mmCIF file of C-alpha atoms in Angstrom:
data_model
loop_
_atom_site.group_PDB
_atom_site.id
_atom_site.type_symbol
_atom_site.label_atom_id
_atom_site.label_comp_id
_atom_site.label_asym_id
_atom_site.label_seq_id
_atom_site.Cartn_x
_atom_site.Cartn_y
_atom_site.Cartn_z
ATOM 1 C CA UNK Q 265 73.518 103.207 123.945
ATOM 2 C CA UNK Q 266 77.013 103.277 124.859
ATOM 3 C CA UNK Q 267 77.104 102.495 128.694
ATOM 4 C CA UNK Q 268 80.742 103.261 130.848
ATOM 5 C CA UNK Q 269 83.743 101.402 130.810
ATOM 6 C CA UNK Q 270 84.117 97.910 132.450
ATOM 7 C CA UNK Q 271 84.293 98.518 135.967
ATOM 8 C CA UNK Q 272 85.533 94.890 136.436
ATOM 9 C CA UNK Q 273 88.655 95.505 134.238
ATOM 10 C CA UNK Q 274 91.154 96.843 136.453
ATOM 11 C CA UNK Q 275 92.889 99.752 136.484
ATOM 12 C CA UNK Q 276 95.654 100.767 134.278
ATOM 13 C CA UNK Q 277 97.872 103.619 132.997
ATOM 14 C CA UNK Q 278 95.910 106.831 131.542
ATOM 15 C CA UNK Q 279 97.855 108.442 129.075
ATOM 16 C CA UNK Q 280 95.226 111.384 129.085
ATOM 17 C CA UNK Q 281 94.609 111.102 132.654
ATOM 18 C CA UNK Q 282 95.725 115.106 133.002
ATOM 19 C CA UNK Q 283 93.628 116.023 130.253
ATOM 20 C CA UNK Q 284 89.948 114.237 131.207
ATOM 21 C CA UNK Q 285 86.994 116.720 132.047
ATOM 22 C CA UNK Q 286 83.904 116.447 133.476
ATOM 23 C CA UNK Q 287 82.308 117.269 129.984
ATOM 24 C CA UNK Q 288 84.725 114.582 127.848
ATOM 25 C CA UNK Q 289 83.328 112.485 125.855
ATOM 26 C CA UNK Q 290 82.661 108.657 127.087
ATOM 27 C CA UNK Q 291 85.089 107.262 125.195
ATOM 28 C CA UNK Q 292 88.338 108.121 124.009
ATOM 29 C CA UNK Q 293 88.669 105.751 120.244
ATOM 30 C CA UNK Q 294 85.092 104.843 118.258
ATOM 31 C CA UNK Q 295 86.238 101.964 115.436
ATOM 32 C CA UNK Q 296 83.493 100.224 113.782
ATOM 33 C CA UNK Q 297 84.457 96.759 110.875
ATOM 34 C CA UNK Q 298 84.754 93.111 110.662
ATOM 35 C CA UNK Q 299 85.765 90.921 113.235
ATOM 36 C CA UNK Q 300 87.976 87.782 112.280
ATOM 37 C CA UNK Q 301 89.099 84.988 113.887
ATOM 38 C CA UNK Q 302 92.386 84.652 113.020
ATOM 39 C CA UNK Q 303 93.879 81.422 112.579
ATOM 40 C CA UNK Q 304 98.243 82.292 112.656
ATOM 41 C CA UNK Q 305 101.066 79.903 111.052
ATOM 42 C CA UNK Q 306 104.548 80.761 112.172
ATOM 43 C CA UNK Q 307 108.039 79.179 111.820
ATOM 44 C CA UNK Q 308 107.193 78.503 108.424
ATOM 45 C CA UNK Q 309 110.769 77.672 106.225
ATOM 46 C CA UNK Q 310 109.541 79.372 103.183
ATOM 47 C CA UNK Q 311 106.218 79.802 101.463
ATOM 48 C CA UNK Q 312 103.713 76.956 100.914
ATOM 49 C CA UNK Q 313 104.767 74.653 97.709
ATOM 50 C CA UNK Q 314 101.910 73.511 95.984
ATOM 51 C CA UNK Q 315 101.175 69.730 96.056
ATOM 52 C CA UNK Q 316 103.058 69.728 99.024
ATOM 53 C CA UNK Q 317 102.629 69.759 103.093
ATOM 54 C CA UNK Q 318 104.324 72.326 105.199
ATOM 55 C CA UNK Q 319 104.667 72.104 108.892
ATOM 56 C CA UNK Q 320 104.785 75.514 110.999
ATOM 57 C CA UNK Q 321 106.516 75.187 114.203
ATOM 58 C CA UNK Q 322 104.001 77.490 115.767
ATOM 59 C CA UNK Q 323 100.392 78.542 116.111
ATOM 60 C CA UNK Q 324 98.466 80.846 117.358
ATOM 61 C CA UNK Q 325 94.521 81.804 117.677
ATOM 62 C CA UNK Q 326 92.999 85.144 118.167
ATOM 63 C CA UNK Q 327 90.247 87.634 117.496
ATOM 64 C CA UNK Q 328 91.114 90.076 114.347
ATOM 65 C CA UNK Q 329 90.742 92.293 111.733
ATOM 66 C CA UNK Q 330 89.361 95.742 113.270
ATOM 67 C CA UNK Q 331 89.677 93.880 116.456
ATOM 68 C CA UNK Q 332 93.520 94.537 115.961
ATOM 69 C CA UNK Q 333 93.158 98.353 115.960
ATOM 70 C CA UNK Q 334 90.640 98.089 119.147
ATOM 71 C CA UNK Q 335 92.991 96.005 121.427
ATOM 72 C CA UNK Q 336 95.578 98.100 120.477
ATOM 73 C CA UNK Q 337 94.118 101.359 121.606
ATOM 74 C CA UNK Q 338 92.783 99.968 124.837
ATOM 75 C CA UNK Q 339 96.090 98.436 125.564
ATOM 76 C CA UNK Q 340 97.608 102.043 125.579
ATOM 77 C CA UNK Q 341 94.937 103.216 128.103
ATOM 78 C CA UNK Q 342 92.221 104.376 125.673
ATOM 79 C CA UNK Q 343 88.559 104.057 126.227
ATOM 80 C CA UNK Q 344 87.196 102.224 123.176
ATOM 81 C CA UNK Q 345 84.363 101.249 121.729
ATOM 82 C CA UNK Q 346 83.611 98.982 119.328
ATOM 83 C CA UNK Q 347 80.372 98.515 116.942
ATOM 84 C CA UNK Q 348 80.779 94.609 114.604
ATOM 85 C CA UNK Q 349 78.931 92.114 113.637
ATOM 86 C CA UNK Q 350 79.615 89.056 115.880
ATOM 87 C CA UNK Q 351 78.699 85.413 114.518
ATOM 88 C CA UNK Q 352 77.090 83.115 116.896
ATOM 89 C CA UNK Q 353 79.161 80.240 117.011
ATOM 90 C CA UNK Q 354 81.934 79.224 119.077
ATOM 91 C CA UNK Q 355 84.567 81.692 116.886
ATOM 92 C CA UNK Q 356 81.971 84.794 117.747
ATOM 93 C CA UNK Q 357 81.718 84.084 121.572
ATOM 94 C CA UNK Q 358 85.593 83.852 121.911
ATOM 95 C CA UNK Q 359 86.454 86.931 120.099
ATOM 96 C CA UNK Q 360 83.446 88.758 121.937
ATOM 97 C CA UNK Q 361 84.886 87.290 125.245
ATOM 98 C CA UNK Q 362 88.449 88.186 124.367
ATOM 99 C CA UNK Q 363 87.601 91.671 123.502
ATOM 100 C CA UNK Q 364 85.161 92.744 126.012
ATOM 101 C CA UNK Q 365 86.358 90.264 129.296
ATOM 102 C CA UNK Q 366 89.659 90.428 128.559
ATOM 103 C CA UNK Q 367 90.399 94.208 127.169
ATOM 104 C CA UNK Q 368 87.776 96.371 128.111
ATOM 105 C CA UNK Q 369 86.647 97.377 125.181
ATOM 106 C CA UNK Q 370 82.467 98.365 125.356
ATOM 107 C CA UNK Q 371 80.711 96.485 122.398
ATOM 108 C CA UNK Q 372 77.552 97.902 123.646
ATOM 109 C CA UNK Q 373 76.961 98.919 120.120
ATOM 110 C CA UNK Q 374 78.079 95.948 118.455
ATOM 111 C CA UNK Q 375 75.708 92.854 118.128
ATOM 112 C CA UNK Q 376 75.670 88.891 118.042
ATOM 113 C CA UNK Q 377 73.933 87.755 114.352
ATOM 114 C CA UNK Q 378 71.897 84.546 115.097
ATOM 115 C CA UNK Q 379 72.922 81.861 112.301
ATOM 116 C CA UNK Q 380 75.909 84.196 110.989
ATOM 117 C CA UNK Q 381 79.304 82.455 111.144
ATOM 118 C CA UNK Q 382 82.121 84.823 111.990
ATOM 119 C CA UNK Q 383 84.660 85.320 109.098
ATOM 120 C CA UNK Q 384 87.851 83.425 109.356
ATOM 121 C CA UNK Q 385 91.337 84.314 108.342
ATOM 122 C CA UNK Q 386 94.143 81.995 108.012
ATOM 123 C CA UNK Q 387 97.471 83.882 108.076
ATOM 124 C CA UNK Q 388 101.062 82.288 107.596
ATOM 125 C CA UNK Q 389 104.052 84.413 108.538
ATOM 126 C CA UNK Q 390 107.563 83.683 106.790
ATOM 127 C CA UNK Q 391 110.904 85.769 106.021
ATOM 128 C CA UNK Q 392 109.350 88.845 107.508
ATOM 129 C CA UNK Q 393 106.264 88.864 105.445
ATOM 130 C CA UNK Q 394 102.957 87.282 105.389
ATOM 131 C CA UNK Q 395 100.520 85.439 103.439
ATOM 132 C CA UNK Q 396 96.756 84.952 104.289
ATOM 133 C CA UNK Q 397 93.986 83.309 103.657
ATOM 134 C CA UNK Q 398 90.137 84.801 104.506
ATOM 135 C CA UNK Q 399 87.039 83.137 104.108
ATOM 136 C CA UNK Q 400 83.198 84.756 105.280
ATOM 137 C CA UNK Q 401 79.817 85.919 104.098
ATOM 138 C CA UNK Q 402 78.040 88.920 104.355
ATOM 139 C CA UNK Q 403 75.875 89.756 107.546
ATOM 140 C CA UNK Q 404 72.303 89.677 107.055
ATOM 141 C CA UNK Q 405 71.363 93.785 105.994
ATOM 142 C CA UNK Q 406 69.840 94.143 109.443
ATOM 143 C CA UNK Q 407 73.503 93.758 111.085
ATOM 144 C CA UNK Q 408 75.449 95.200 108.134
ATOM 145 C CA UNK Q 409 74.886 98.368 109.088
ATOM 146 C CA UNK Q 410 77.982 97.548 111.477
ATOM 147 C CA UNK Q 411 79.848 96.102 108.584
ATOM 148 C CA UNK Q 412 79.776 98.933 106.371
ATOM 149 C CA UNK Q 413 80.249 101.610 109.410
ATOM 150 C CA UNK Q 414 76.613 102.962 108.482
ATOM 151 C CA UNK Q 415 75.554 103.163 112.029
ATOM 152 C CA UNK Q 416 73.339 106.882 111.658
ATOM 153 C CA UNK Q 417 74.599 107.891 115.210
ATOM 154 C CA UNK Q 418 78.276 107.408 116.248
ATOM 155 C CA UNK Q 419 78.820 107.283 120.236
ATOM 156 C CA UNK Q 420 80.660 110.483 120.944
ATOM 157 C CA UNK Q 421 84.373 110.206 121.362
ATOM 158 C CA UNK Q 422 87.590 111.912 121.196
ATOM 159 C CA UNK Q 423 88.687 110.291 117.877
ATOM 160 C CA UNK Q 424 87.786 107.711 115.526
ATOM 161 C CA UNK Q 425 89.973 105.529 113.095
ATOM 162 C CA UNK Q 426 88.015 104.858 109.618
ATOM 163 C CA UNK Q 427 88.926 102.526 106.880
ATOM 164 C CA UNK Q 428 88.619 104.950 103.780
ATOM 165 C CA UNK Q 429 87.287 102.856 100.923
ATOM 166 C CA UNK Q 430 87.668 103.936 97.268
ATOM 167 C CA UNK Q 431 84.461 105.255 95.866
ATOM 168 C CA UNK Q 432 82.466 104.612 98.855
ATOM 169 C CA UNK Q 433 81.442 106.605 101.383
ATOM 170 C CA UNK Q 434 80.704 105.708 105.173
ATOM 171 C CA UNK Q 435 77.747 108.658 106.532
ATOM 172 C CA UNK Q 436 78.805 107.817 110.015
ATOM 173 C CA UNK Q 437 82.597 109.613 109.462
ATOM 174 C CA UNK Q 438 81.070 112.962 108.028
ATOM 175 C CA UNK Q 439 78.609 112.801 111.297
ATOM 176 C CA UNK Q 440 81.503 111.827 113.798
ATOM 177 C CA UNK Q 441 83.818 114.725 112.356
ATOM 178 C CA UNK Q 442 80.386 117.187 112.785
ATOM 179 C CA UNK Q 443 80.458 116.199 116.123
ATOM 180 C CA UNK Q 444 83.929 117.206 117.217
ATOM 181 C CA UNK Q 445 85.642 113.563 116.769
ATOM 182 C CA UNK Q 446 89.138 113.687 114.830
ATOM 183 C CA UNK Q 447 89.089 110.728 112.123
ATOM 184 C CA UNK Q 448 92.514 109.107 111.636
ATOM 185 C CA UNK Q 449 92.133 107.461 108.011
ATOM 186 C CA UNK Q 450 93.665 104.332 107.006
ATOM 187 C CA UNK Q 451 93.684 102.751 103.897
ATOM 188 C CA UNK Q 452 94.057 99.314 101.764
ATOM 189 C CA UNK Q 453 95.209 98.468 98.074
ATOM 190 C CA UNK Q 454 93.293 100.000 95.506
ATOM 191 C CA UNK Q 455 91.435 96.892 94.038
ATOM 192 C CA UNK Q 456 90.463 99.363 90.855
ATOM 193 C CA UNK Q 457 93.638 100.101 90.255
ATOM 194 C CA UNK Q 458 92.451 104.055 89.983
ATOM 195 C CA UNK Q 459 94.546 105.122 92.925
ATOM 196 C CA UNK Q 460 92.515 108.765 93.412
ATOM 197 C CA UNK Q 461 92.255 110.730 96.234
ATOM 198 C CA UNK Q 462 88.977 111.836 94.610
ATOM 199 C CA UNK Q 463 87.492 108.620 95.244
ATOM 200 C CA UNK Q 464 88.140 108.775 99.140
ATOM 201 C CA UNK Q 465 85.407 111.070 99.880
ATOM 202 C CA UNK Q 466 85.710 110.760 103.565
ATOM 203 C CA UNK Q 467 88.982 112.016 103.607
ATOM 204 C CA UNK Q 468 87.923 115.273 103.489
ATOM 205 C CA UNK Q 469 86.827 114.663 107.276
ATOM 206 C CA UNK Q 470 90.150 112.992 108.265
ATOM 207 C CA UNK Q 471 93.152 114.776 110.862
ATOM 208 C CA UNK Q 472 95.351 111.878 109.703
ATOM 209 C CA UNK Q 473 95.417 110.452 106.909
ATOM 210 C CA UNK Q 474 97.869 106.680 107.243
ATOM 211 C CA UNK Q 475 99.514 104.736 104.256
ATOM 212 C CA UNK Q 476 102.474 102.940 103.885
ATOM 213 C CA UNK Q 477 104.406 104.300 101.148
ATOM 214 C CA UNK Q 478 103.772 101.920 98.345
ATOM 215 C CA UNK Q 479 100.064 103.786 98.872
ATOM 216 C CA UNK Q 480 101.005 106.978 99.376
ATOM 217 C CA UNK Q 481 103.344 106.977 96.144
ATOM 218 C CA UNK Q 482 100.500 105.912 93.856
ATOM 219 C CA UNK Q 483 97.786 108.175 95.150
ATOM 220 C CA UNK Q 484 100.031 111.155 94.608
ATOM 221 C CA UNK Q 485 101.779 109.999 91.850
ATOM 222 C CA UNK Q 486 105.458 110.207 93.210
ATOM 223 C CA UNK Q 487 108.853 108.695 93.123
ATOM 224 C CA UNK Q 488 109.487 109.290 96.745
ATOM 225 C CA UNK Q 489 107.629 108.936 100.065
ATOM 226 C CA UNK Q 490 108.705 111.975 101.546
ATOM 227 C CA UNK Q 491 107.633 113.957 98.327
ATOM 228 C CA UNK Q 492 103.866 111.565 98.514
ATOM 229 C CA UNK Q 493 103.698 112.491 102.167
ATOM 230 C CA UNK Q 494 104.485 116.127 101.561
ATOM 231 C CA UNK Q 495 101.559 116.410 98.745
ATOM 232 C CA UNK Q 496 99.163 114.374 100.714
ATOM 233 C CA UNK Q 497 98.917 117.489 103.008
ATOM 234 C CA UNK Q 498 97.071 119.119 99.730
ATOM 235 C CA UNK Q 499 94.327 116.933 101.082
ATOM 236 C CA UNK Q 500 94.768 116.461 104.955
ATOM 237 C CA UNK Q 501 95.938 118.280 107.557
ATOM 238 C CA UNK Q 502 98.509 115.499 109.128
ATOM 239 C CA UNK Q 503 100.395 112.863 106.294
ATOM 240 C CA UNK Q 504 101.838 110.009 108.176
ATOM 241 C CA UNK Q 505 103.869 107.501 105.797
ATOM 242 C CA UNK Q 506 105.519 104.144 106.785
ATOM 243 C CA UNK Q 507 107.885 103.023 105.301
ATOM 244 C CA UNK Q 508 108.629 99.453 106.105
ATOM 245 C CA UNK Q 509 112.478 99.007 107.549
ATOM 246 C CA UNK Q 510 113.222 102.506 107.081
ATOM 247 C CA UNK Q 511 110.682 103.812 110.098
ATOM 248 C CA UNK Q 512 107.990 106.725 109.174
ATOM 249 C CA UNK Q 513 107.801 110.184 107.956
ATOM 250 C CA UNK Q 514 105.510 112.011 108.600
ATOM 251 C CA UNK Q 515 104.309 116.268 107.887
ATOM 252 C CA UNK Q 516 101.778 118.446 109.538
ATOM 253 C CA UNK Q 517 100.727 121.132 107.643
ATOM 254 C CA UNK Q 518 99.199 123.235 109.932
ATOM 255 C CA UNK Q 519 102.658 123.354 112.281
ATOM 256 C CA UNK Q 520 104.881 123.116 109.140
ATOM 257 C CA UNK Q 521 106.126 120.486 111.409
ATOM 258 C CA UNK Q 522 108.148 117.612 110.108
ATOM 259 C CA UNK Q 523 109.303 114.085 111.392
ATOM 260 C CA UNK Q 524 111.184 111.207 110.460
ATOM 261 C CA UNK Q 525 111.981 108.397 113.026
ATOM 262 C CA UNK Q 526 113.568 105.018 111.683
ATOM 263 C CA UNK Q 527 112.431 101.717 112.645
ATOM 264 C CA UNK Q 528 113.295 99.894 115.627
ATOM 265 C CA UNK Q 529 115.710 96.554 114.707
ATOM 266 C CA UNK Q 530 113.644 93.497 116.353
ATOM 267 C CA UNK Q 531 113.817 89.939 115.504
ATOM 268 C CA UNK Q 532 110.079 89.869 113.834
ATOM 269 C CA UNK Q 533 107.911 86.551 114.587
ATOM 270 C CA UNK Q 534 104.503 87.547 112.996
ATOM 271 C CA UNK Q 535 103.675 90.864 111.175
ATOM 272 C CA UNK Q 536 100.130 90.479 111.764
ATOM 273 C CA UNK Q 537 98.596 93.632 112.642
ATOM 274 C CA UNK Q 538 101.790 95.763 113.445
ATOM 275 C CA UNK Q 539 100.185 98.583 110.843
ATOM 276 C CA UNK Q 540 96.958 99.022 113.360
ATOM 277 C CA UNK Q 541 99.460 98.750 116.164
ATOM 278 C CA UNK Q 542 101.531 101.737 114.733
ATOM 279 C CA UNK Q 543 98.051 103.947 114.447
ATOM 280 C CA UNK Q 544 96.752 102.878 117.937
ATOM 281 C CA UNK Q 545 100.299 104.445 118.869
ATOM 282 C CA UNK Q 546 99.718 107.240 116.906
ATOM 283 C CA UNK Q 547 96.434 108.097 117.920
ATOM 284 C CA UNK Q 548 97.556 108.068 121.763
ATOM 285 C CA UNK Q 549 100.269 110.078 121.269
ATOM 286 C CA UNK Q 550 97.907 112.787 119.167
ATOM 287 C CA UNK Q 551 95.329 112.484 121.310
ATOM 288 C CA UNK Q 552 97.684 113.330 124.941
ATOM 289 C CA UNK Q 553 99.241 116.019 122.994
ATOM 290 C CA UNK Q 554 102.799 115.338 121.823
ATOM 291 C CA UNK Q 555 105.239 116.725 119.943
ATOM 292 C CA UNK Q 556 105.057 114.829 116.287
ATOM 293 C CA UNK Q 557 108.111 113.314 116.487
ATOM 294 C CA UNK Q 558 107.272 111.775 119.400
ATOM 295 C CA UNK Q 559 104.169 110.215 118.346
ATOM 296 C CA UNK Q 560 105.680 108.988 115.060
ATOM 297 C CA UNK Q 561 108.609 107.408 117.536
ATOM 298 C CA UNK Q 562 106.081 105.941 119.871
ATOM 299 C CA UNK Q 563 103.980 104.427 116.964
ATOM 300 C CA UNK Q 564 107.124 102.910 115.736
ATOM 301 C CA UNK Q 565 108.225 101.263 118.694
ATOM 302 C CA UNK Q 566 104.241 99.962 119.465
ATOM 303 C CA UNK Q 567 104.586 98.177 116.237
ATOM 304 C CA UNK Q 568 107.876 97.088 116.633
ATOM 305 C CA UNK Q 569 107.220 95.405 120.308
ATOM 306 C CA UNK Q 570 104.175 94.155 118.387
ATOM 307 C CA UNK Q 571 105.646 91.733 115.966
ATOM 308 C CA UNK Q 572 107.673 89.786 118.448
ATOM 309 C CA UNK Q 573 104.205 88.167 119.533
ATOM 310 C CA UNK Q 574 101.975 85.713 117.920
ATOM 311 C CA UNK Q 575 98.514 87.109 116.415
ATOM 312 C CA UNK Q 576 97.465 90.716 115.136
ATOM 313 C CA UNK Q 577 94.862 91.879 118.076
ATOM 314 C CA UNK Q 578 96.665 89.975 120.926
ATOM 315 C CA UNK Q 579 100.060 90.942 119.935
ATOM 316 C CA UNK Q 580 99.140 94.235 121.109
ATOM 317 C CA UNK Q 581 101.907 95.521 123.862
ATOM 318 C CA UNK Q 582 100.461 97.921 126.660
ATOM 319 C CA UNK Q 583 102.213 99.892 129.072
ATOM 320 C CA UNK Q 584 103.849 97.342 131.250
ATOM 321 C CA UNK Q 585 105.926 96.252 127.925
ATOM 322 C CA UNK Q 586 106.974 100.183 127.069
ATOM 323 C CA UNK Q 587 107.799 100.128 130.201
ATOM 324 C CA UNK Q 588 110.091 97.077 130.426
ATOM 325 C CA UNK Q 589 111.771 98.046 127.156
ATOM 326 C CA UNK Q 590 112.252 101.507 128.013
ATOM 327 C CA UNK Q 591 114.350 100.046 131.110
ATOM 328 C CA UNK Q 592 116.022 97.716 129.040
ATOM 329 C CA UNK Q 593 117.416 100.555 126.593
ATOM 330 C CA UNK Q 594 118.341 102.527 130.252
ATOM 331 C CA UNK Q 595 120.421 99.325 131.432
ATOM 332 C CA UNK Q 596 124.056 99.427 131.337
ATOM 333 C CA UNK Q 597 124.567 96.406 129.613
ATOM 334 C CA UNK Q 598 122.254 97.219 126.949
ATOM 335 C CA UNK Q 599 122.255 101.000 126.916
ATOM 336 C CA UNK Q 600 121.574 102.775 123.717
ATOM 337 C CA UNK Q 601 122.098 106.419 123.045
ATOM 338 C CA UNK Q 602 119.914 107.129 119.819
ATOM 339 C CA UNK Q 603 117.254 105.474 121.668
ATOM 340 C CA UNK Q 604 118.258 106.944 124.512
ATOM 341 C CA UNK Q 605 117.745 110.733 123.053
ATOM 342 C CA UNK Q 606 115.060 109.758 120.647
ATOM 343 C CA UNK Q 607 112.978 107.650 123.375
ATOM 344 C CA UNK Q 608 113.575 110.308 126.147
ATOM 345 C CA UNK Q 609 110.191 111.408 126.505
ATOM 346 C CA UNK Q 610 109.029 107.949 128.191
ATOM 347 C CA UNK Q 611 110.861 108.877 130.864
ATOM 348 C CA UNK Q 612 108.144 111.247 132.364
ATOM 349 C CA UNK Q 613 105.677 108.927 130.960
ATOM 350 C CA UNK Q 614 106.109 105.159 132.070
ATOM 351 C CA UNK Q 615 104.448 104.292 135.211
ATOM 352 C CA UNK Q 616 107.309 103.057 138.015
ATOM 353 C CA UNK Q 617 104.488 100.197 138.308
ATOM 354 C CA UNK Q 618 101.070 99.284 136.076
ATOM 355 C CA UNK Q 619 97.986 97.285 137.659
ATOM 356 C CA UNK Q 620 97.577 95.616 134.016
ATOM 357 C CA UNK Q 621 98.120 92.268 133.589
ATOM 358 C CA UNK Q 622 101.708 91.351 132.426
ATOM 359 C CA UNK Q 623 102.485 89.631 130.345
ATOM 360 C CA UNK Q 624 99.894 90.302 128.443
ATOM 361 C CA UNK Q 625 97.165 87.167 127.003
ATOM 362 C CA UNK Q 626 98.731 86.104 123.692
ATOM 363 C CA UNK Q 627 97.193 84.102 120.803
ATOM 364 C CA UNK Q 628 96.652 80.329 121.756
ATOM 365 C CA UNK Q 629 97.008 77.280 119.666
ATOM 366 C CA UNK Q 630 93.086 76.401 120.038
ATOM 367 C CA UNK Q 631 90.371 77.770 121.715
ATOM 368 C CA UNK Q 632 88.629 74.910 123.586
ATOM 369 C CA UNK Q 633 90.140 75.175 126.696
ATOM 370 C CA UNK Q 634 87.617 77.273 127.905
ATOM 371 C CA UNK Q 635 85.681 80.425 127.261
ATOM 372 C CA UNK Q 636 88.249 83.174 126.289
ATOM 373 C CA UNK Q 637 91.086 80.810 126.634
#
């Protein structure tokens, strides 16, 4: 049973503070996957050389894999919810620590697997891009139910972000759409190689459907990611396509709206988890009610704030950070007048001041300075 949000975790900026109602749902985001502990190399020269040692000038611990989406959301101001499989060992307590001490989010419907050890990622960040290594078992089939997003009853909530997996699908998204929830899909690389829309079955419940474009182009079978975004609406009301350096395009069928917004310039440290950080913003933005362009602009710039921090889940920025770049584009020595026009709608939306901690926890080195250190 989902309980209420973490009274102990202070207040913060609401970004759908004018739209809550006594009939709302509890919570605003429902995400359900894996938990990692994510082990992050930076500073790296150039890719490892086999038979060789390399020496990365920085490192960084923290929880991730669908714990990158969560932080992200409740970093913006969202009330999430989270249901994983935790392992028992010192890797499970910190990430449940992190994520439910240090974020808010409610893992009242995730669970702690006795003799389980949480999965482990190793990721190593160089000329922009990233390599990773992952290494983890399956749950025992009493807690996979949390792995494979099975769980029979979804907590009601405003929206939902699924993981659409070719030629599976997850009975909890059909159930969450019946209930009112918008899904906001996001996908991998095709493993099979098939790249068909027929065998995402769940997309048929999705609002938003997510790829980057290298995705996008094979599912549709185009030459262009405007043209892939453009037929993905065949499919799903809402096509949002990154596209790496270039920013994100994105269509809405039902408004016949259209957006493109390119990517902010930013001197990138890790990459880890910008692409949840960029739905999180997306999500918020749907979710309070804006224009497209300016959710597809406020995704961007979530992402792009993201990468200039260590880790995927703690490299999350919230409000305090929009708020201190937003000033910085304002400043006369750094003023920017793109930004300035594109960016304009923060102005009415920034708080003048934000009771959340800043700046923000970032990945650590290790994790044996204390509990959620």
């Amino acid at each position: 049973m989902v309980g209420a949000p973490h009274a102990h975790f202070g207040p913060q900026f609401d970004p759908l503070a004018g739209l809550r109602a006594t009939a709302d749902p509890p919570w605003d985001v429902y995400l359900t996957g894996t938990v990692f502990l994510d082990i992050i190399f930076t500073g790296l020269d150039s890719a490892p050389v086999r038979g060789t040692e390399s020496w990365a000038r920085g490192m960084g611990s923290s929880p991730g894999g669908v714990a990158n989406m969560a932080t992200a959301l409740a970093r913006l101001g969202l009330r999430t919810a989270l249901a994983a499989a935790f392992g028992d060992d010192h890797y499970g307590e910190y990430c449940w620590d992190v994520l439910e001490q240090g974020e808010g989010i409610d893992l009242s419907p995730s669970r702690t697997v006795p003799g389980w050890h949480s999965p482990v990622t190793v990721s190593m960040a160089y000329e922009g891009e990233r390599t990773m290594v992952s290494h983890g078992h399956e749950p025992p089939p009493d807690a996979e139910f949390m792995q494979e997003g099975a769980l029979a009853c979804p907590p009601r909530a405003r929206a939902a972000v699924a993981s659409l997996i070719p030629g599976r699908r997850s009975p909890w998204i059909a159930e969450a759409a019946r209930l009112g929830t918008r899904i906001f899909g996001d996908v991998g690389w095709d493993e099979t190689g098939a790249w068909d829309l027929a065998a995402l079955p769940d997309l048929e419940h999705c609002e938003a459907f997510l790829p980057n474009a290298e995705e996008a182009m094979r599912y549709t079978g185009t030459d262009c990611p405007r043209a892939a975004a453009r037929a993905l609406t065949a499919f799903v009301p809402i096509a949002v396509v990154t596209l790496g350096a270039e920013g994100a395009y994105a269509v809405d069928r039902r408004t016949g709206e259209t957006a493109e917004v390119p990517a902010i310039a930013v001197e990138a440290l890790d990459p880890t988890g910008a692409g949840d950080v960029f739905v999180a913003g997306f999500v918020t933005g749907t979710l309070a009610g804006w224009p497209l362009a300016d959710r597809l602009a406020f995704a961007g710039l979530t992402a792009a704030l993201s990468v200039q921090e260590f880790g995927g889940s703690l490299s999350a920025p919230g409000w305090s950070e929009v708020a201190a770049w937003w000033r910085k584009v304002q400043s006369v020595d750094a003023q920017d007048p793109a930004a300035l026009r594109r960016y304009a709608f923060l102005g009415d939306l920034v708080p003048e001041t934000c009771a959340e901690p800043w700046p923000r926890r970032r990945a650590v080195p290790t994790i044996g300075f204390g509990r959620s250190a």
